[in-house]
N, CA, C and O atoms as a Tinker XYZ file with bonds, in Angstrom:
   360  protein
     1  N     41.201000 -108.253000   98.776000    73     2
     2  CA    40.826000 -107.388000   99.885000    64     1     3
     3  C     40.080000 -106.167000   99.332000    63     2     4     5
     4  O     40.342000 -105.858000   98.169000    81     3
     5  N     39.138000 -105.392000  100.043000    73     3     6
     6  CA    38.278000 -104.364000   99.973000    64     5     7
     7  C     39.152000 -103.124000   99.702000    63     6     8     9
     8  O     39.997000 -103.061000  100.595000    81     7
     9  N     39.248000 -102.368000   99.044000    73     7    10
    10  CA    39.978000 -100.809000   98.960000    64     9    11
    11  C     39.613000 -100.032000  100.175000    63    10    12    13
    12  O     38.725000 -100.181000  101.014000    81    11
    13  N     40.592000  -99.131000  100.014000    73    11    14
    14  CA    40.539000  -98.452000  101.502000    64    13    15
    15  C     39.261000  -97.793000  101.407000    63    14    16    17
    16  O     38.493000  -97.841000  102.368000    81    15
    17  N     38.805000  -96.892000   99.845000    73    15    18
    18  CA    37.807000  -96.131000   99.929000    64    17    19
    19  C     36.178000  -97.065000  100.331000    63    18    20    21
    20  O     35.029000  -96.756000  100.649000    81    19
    21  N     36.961000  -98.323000  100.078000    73    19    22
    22  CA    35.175000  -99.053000  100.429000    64    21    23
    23  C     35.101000  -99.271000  101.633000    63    22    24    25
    24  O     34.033000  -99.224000  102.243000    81    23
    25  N     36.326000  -99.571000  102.220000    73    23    26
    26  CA    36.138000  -99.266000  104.027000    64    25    27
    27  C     35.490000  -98.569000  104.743000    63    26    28    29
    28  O     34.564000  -98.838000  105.508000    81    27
    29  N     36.176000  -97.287000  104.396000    73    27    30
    30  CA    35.744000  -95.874000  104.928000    64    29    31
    31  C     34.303000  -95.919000  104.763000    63    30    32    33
    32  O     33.563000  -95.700000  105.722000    81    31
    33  N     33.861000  -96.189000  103.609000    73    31    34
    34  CA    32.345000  -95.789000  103.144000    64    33    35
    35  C     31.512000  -96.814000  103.976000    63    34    36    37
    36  O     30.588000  -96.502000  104.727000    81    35
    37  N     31.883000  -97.856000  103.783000    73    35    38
    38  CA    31.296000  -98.793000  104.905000    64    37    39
    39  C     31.345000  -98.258000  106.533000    63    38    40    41
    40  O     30.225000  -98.114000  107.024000    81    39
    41  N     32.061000  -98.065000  107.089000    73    39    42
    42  CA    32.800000  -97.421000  108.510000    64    41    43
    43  C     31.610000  -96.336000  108.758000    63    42    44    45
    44  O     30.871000  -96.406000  109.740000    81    43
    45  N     31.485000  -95.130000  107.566000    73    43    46
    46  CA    30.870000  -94.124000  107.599000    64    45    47
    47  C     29.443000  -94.509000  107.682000    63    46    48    49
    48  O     28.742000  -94.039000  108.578000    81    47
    49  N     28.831000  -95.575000  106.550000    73    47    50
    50  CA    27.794000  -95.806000  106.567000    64    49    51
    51  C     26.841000  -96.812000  108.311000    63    50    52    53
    52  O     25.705000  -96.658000  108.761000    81    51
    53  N     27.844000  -97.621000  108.722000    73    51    54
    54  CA    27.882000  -98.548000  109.614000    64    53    55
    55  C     27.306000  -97.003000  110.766000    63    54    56    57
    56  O     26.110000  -97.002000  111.058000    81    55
    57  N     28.104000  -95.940000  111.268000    73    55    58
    58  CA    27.752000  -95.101000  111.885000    64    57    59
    59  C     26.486000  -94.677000  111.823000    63    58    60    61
    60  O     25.612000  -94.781000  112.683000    81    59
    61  N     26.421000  -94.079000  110.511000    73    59    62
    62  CA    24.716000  -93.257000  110.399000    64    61    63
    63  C     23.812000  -94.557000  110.830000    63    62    64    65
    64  O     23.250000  -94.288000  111.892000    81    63
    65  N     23.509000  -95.758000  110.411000    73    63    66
    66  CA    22.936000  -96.893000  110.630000    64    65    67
    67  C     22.697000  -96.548000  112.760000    63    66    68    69
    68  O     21.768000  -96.273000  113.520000    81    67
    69  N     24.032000  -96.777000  112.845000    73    67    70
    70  CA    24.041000  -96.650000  114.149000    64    69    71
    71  C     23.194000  -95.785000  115.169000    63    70    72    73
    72  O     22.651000  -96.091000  116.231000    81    71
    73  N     23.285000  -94.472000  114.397000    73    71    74
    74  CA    22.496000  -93.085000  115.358000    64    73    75
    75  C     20.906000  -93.121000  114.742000    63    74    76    77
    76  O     19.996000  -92.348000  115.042000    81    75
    77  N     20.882000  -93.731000  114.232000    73    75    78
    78  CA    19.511000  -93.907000  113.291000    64    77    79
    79  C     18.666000  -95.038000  114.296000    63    78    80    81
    80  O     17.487000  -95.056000  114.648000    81    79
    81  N     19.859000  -96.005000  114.602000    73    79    82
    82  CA    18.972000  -97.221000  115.483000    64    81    83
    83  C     18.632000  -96.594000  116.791000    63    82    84    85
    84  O     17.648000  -96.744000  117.516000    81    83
    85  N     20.060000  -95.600000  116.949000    73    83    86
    86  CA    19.998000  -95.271000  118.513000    64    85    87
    87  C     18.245000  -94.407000  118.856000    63    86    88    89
    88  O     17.225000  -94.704000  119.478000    81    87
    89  N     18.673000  -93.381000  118.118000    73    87    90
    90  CA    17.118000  -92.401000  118.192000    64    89    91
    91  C     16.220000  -93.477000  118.157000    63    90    92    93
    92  O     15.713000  -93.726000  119.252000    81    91
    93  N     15.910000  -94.113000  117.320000    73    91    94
    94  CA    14.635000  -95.305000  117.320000    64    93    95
    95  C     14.249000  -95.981000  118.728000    63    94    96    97
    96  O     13.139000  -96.158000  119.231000    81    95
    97  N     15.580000  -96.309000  119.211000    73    95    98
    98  CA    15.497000  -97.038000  120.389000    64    97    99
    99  C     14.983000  -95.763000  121.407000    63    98   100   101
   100  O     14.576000  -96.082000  122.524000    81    99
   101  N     14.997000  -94.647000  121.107000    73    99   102
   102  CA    15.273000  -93.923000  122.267000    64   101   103
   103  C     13.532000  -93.409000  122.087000    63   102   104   105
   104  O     12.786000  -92.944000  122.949000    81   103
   105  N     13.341000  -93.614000  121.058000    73   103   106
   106  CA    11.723000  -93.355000  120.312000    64   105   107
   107  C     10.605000  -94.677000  121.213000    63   106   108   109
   108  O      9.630000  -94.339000  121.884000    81   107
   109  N     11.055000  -96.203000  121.010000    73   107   110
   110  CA    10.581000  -97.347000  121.383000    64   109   111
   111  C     10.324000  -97.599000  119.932000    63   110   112   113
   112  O      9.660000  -98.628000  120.057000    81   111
   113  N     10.372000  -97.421000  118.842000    73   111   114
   114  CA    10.506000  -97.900000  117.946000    64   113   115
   115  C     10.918000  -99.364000  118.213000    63   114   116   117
   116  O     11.823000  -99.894000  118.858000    81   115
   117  N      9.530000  -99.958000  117.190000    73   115   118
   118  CA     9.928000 -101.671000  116.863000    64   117   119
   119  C     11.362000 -101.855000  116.262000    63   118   120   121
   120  O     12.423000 -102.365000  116.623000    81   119
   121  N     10.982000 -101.332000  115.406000    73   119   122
   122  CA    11.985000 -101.500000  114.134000    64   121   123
   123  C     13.626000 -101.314000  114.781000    63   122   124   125
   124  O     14.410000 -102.230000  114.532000    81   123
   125  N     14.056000 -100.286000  115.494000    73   123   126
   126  CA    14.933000 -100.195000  116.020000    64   125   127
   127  C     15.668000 -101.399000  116.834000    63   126   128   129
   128  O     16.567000 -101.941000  116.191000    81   127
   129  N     15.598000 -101.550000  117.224000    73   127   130
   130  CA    15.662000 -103.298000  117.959000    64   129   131
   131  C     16.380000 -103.939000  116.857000    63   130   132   133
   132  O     17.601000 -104.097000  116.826000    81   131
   133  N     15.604000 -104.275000  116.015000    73   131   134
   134  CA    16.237000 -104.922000  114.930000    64   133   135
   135  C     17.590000 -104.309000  114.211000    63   134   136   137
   136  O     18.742000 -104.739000  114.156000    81   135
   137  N     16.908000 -103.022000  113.636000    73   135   138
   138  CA    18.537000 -102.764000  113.568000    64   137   139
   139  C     19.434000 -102.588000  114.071000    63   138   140   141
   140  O     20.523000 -102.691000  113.507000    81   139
   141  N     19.273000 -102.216000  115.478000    73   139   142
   142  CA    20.745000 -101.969000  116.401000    64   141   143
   143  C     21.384000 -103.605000  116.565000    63   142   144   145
   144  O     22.611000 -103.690000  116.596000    81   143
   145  N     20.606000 -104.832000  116.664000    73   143   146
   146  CA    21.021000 -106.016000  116.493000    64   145   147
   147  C     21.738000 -106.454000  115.099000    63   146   148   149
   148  O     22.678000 -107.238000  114.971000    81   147
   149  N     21.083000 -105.780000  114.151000    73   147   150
   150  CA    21.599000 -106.004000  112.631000    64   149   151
   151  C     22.920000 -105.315000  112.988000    63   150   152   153
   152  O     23.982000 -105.910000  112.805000    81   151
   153  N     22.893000 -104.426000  113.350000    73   151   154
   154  CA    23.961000 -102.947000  112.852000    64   153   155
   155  C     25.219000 -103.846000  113.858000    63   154   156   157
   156  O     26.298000 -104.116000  113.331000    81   155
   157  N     24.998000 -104.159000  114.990000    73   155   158
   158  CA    25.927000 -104.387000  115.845000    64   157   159
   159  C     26.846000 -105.550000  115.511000    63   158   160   161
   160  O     28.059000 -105.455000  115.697000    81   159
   161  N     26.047000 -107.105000  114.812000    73   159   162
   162  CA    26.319000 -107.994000  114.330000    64   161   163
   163  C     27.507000 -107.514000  113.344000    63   162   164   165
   164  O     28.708000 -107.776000  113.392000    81   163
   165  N     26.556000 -106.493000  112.172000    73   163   166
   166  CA    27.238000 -106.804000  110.791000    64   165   167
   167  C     28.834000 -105.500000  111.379000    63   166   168   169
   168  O     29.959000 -105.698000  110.922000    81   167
   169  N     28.607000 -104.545000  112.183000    73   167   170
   170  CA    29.796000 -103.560000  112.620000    64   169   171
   171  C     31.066000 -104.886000  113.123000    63   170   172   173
   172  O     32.235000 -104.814000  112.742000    81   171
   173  N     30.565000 -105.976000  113.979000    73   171   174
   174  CA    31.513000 -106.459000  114.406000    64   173   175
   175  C     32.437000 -107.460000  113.345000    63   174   176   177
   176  O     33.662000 -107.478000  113.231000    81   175
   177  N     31.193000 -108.463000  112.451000    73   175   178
   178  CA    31.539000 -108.850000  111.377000    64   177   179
   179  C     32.265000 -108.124000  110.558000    63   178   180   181
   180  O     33.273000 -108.676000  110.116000    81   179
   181  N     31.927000 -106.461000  110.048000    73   179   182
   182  CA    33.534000 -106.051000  109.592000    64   181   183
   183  C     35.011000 -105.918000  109.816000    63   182   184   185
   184  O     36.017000 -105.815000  109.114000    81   183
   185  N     34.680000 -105.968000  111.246000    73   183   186
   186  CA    36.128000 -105.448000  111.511000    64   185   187
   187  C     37.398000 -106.047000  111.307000    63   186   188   189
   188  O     38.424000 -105.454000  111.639000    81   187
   189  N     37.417000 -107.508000  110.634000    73   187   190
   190  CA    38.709000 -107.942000  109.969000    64   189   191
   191  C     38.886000 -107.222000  108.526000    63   190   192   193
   192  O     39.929000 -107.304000  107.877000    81   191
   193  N     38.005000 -106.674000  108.203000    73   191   194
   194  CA    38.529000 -105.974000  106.674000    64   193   195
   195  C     39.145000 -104.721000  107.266000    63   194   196   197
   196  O     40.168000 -104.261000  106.758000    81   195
   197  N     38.625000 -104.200000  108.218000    73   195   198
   198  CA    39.805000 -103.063000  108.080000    64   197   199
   199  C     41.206000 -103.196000  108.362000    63   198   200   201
   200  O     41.907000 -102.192000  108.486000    81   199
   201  N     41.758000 -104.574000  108.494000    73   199   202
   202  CA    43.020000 -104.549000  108.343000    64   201   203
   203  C     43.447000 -104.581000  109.557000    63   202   204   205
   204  O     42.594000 -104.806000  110.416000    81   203
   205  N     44.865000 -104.372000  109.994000    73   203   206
   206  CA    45.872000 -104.188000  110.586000    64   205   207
   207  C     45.583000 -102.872000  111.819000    63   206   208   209
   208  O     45.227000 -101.836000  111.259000    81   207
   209  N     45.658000 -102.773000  113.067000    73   207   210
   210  CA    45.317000 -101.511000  113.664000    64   209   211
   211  C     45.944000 -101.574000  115.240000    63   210   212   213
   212  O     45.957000 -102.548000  115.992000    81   211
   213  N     46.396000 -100.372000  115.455000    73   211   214
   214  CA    47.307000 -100.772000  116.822000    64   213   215
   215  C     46.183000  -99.455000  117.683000    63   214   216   217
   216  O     45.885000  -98.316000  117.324000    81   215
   217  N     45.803000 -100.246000  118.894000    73   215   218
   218  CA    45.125000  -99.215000  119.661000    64   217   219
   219  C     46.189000  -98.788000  120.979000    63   218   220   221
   220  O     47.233000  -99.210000  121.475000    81   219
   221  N     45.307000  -97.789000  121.170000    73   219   222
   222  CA    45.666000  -97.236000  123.050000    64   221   223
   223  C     44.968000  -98.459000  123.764000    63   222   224   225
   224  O     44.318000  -99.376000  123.263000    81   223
   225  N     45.284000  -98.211000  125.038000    73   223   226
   226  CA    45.047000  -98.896000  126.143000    64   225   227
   227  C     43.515000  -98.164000  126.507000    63   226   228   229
   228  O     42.501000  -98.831000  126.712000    81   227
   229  N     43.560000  -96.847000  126.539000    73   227   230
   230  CA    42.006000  -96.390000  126.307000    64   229   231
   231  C     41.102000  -96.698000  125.493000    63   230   232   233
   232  O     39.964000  -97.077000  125.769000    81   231
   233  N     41.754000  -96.489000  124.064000    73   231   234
   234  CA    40.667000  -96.839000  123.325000    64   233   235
   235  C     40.203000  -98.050000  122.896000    63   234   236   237
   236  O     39.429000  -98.210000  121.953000    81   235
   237  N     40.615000  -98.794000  123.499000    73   235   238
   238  CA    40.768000 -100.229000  123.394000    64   237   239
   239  C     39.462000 -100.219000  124.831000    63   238   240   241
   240  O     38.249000 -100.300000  124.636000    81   239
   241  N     39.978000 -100.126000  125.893000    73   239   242
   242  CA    38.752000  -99.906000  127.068000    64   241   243
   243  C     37.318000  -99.191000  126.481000    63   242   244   245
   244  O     36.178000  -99.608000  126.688000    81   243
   245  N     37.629000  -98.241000  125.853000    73   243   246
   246  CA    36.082000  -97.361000  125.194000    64   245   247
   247  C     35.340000  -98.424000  124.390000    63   246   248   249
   248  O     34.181000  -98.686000  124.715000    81   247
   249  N     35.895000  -99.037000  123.400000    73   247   250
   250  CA    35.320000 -100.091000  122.685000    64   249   251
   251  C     34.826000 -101.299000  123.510000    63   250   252   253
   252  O     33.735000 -101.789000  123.221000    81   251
   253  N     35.423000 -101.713000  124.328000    73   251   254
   254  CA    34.959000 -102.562000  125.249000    64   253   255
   255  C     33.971000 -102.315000  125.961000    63   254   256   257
   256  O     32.964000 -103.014000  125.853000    81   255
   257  N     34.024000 -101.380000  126.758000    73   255   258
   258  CA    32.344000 -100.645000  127.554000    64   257   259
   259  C     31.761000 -100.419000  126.528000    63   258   260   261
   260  O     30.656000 -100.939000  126.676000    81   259
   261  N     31.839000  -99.710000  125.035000    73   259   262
   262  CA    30.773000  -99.673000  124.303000    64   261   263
   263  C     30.145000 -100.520000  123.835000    63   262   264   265
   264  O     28.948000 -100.347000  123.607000    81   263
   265  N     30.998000 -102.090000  123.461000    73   263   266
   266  CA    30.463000 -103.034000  123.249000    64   265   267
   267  C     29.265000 -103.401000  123.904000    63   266   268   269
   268  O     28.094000 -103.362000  123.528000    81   267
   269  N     30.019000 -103.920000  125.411000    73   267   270
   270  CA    29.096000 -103.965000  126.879000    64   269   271
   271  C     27.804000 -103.118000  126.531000    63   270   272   273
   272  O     26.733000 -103.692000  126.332000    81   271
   273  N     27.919000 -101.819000  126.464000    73   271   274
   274  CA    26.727000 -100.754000  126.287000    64   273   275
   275  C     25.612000 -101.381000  125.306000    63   274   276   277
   276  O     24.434000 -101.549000  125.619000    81   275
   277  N     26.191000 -101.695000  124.070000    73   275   278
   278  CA    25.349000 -102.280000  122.929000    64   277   279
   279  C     24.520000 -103.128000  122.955000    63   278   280   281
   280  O     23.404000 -103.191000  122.438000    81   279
   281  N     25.559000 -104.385000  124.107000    73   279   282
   282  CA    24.836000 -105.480000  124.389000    64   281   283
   283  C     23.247000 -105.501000  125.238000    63   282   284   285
   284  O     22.096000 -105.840000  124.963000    81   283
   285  N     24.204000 -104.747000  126.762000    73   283   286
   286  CA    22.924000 -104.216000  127.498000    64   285   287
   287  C     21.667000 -103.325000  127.285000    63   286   288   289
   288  O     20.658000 -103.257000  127.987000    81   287
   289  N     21.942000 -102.738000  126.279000    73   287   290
   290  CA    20.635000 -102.119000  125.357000    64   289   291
   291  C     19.727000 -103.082000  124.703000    63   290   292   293
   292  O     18.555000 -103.229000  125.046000    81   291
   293  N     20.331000 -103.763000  123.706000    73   291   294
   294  CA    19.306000 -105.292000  123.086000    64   293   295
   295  C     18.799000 -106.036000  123.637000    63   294   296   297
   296  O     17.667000 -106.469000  123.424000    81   295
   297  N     19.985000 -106.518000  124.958000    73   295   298
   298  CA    19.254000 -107.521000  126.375000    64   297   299
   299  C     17.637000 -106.911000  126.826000    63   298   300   301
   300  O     16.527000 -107.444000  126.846000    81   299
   301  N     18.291000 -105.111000  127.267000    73   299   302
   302  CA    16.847000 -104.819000  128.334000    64   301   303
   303  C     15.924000 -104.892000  126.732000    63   302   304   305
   304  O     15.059000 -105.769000  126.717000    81   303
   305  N     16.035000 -104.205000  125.676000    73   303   306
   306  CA    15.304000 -104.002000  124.974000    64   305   307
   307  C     14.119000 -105.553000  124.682000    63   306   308   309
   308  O     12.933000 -105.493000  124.360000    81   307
   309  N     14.763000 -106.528000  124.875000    73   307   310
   310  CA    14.606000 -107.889000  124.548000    64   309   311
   311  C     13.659000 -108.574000  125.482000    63   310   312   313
   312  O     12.593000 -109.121000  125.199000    81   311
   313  N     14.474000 -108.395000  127.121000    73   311   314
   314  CA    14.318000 -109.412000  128.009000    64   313   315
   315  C     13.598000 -108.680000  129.264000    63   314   316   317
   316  O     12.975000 -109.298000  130.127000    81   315
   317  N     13.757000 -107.400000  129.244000    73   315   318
   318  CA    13.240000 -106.794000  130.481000    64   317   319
   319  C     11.698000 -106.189000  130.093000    63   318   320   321
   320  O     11.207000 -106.191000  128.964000    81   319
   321  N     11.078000 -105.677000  131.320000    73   319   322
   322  CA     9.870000 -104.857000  131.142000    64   321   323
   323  C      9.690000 -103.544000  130.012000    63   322   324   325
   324  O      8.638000 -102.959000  129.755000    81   323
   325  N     11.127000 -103.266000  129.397000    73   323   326
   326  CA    10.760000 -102.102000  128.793000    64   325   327
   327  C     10.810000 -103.012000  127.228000    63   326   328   329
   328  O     11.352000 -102.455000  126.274000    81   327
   329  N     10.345000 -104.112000  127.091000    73   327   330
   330  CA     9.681000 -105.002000  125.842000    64   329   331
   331  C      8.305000 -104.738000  125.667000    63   330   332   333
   332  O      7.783000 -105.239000  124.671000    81   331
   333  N      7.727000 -104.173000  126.294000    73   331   334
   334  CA     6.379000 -103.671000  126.904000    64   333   335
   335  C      5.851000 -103.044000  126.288000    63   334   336   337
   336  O      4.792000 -103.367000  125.750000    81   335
   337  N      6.865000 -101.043000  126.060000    73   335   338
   338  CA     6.949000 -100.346000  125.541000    64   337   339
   339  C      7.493000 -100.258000  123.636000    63   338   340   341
   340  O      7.241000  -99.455000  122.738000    81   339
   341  N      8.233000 -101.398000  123.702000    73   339   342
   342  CA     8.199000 -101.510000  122.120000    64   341   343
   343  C      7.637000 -102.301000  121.133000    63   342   344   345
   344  O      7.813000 -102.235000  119.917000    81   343
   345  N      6.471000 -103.570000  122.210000    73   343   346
   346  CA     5.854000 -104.157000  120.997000    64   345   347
   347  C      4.191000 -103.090000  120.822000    63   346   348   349
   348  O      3.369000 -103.375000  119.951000    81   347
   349  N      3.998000 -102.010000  121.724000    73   347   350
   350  CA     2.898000 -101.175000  121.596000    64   349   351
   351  C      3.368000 -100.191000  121.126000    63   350   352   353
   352  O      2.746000  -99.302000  121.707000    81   351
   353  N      4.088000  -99.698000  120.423000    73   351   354
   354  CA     4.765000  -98.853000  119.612000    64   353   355
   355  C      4.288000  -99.190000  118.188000    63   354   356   357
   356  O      3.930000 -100.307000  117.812000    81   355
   357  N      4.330000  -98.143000  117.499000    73   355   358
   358  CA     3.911000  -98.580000  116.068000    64   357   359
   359  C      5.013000  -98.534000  115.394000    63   358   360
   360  O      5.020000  -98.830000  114.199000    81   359
């Protein structure tokens, strides 16, 4: 198994990745797209290394709509008219 400190660093790094895709997306950035799909994949793919974890009933709901949130961002980004705006983006 992974040490706790490579978790964290991963956890930490997985974030910045995250606000990095978000601004992009919020830019129309190409590139963004891709990573919020990368970032979202490989965030979910970690989450058996962190082990063992007992949530709230909230925060358990927050993760769930955020999921939802993640998804519906890549969908419109993907499938709707605002695909428009990010393959004329540089």
């Amino acid at each position: 198994m992974i040490g706790e400190k490579a978790i964290i660093a991963l956890s930490n790094m997985l974030t910045v990745v995250y606000v990095c895709a978000y601004l992009g997306m919020i830019l129309y950035k190409k590139w963004a797209r891709a990573l919020l799909t990368t970032t979202a994949l490989l965030g979910g793919l970690s989450i058996p290394l962190y082990g063992m974890s007992v949530q709230s009933g909230y925060e358990a709901m927050l993760g769930y709509f955020a999921t939802l949130g993640d998804g519906m961002v890549i969908a419109l980004s993907f499938f709707s008219e605002l695909r428009l705006k990010f393959s004329k983006a540089g």
